[in-house]
C-alpha positions as a Markdown table, in Angstrom:
| # | Residue | x | y | z |
|---|---|---|---|---|
| 1 | Met | -157.1 | -125.3 | 72.0 |
| 2 | Ala | -157.8 | -122.0 | 70.3 |
| 3 | Asp | -155.0 | -119.8 | 68.9 |
| 4 | Glu | -155.5 | -116.3 | 70.4 |
| 5 | Ala | -153.6 | -114.6 | 67.6 |
| 6 | Glu | -155.8 | -116.3 | 65.0 |
| 7 | Leu | -159.0 | -115.3 | 66.8 |
| 8 | Arg | -157.7 | -111.8 | 67.3 |
| 9 | Glu | -157.0 | -111.5 | 63.5 |
| 10 | Gln | -160.5 | -112.9 | 62.6 |
| 11 | Leu | -162.2 | -110.5 | 65.1 |
| 12 | Thr | -160.3 | -107.5 | 63.9 |
| 13 | Glu | -161.0 | -108.2 | 60.3 |
| 14 | Ala | -164.7 | -108.7 | 61.0 |
| 15 | Phe | -165.2 | -105.6 | 63.2 |
| 16 | Glu | -162.8 | -103.1 | 61.6 |
| 17 | Gly | -165.4 | -101.9 | 59.2 |
| 18 | Ala | -167.9 | -100.8 | 61.9 |
| 19 | Asp | -168.8 | -97.2 | 62.1 |
| 20 | Tyr | -166.9 | -96.2 | 65.3 |
| 21 | Pro | -167.6 | -95.1 | 67.9 |
| 22 | Val | -170.0 | -98.1 | 68.5 |
| 23 | Ser | -172.4 | -97.6 | 71.3 |
| 24 | Asn | -173.9 | -101.2 | 71.5 |
| 25 | Gln | -173.7 | -104.7 | 69.9 |
| 26 | Met | -176.2 | -103.8 | 67.3 |
| 27 | Gly | -173.8 | -101.1 | 65.9 |
| 28 | Leu | -171.4 | -103.9 | 65.0 |
| 29 | Val | -173.8 | -106.1 | 63.0 |
| 30 | Pro | -173.6 | -104.1 | 59.7 |
| 31 | Ala | -169.9 | -104.6 | 59.6 |
| 32 | Leu | -170.1 | -108.4 | 59.8 |
| 33 | Pro | -169.9 | -110.3 | 56.5 |
| 34 | Asp | -172.6 | -112.7 | 57.5 |
| 35 | Gly | -174.4 | -110.5 | 60.1 |
| 36 | Pro | -175.0 | -112.2 | 63.4 |
| 37 | Met | -174.2 | -115.6 | 61.9 |
| 38 | Thr | -170.6 | -114.6 | 61.1 |
| 39 | Lys | -168.4 | -117.5 | 62.4 |
| 40 | Phe | -165.2 | -117.3 | 64.3 |
| 41 | Glu | -163.1 | -120.5 | 64.5 |
| 42 | Ser | -159.8 | -121.6 | 65.9 |
| 43 | Gly | -158.7 | -125.0 | 67.0 |
| 44 | Asp | -161.6 | -126.6 | 68.8 |
| 45 | Val | -163.4 | -123.3 | 69.4 |
| 46 | Ser | -166.2 | -122.1 | 67.1 |
| 47 | Phe | -168.9 | -119.5 | 67.7 |
| 48 | Thr | -171.1 | -117.1 | 65.8 |
| 49 | Ala | -171.1 | -113.4 | 66.4 |
| 50 | Met | -174.6 | -113.9 | 68.0 |
| 51 | Glu | -173.2 | -116.5 | 70.4 |
| 52 | Leu | -170.2 | -114.3 | 71.1 |
| 53 | Gly | -172.5 | -111.3 | 72.0 |
| 54 | Thr | -174.5 | -113.5 | 74.4 |
| 55 | Thr | -171.5 | -115.0 | 76.1 |
| 56 | Leu | -169.6 | -111.7 | 76.5 |
| 57 | Ser | -172.5 | -109.3 | 77.3 |
| 58 | Gly | -171.1 | -108.8 | 80.8 |
| 59 | His | -167.5 | -108.3 | 79.6 |
| 60 | Gln | -168.0 | -105.6 | 77.1 |
| 61 | Glu | -167.9 | -101.9 | 78.0 |
| 62 | Phe | -169.6 | -99.9 | 75.2 |
| 63 | Pro | -169.0 | -97.5 | 73.6 |
| 64 | Tyr | -165.9 | -98.5 | 71.7 |
| 65 | Asp | -163.9 | -95.9 | 69.9 |
| 66 | Asp | -161.8 | -98.3 | 67.8 |
| 67 | Val | -161.6 | -102.0 | 66.8 |
| 68 | Asp | -158.5 | -102.7 | 68.9 |
| 69 | Ser | -160.2 | -101.8 | 72.2 |
| 70 | Leu | -163.2 | -103.9 | 71.2 |
| 71 | Val | -161.2 | -106.9 | 70.2 |
| 72 | Asp | -159.1 | -106.6 | 73.4 |
| 73 | Asp | -162.2 | -106.8 | 75.5 |
| 74 | Val | -163.6 | -109.8 | 73.5 |
| 75 | Ile | -160.3 | -111.7 | 73.9 |
| 76 | Glu | -160.3 | -110.9 | 77.7 |
| 77 | Gly | -163.9 | -111.9 | 77.9 |
| 78 | Leu | -163.3 | -115.2 | 76.2 |
| 79 | Lys | -160.4 | -115.9 | 78.6 |
| 80 | Ala | -162.7 | -115.1 | 81.6 |
| 81 | Glu | -165.3 | -117.4 | 80.3 |
| 82 | Gly | -162.8 | -120.2 | 79.9 |
| 83 | Glu | -163.2 | -120.3 | 76.1 |
| 84 | Leu | -159.6 | -119.3 | 75.4 |
């Protein structure tokens, strides 16, 4: 089982460097250390930023003005998809 706090920390660290406000997923890519192949892992859950974008496309509500609101939606989307 994935640890929500651990994933939240990884996501925040990866996305905090984006140039907010971010109007779409492509606006997040430059902030990622390994681009779309940046990995997020916790427990038995592992996914790349690209996989995350595909899985959560229906759960994100761009634009995002800050990293916290983005990460909140990512976490809620993962829960809705049964990944967390």
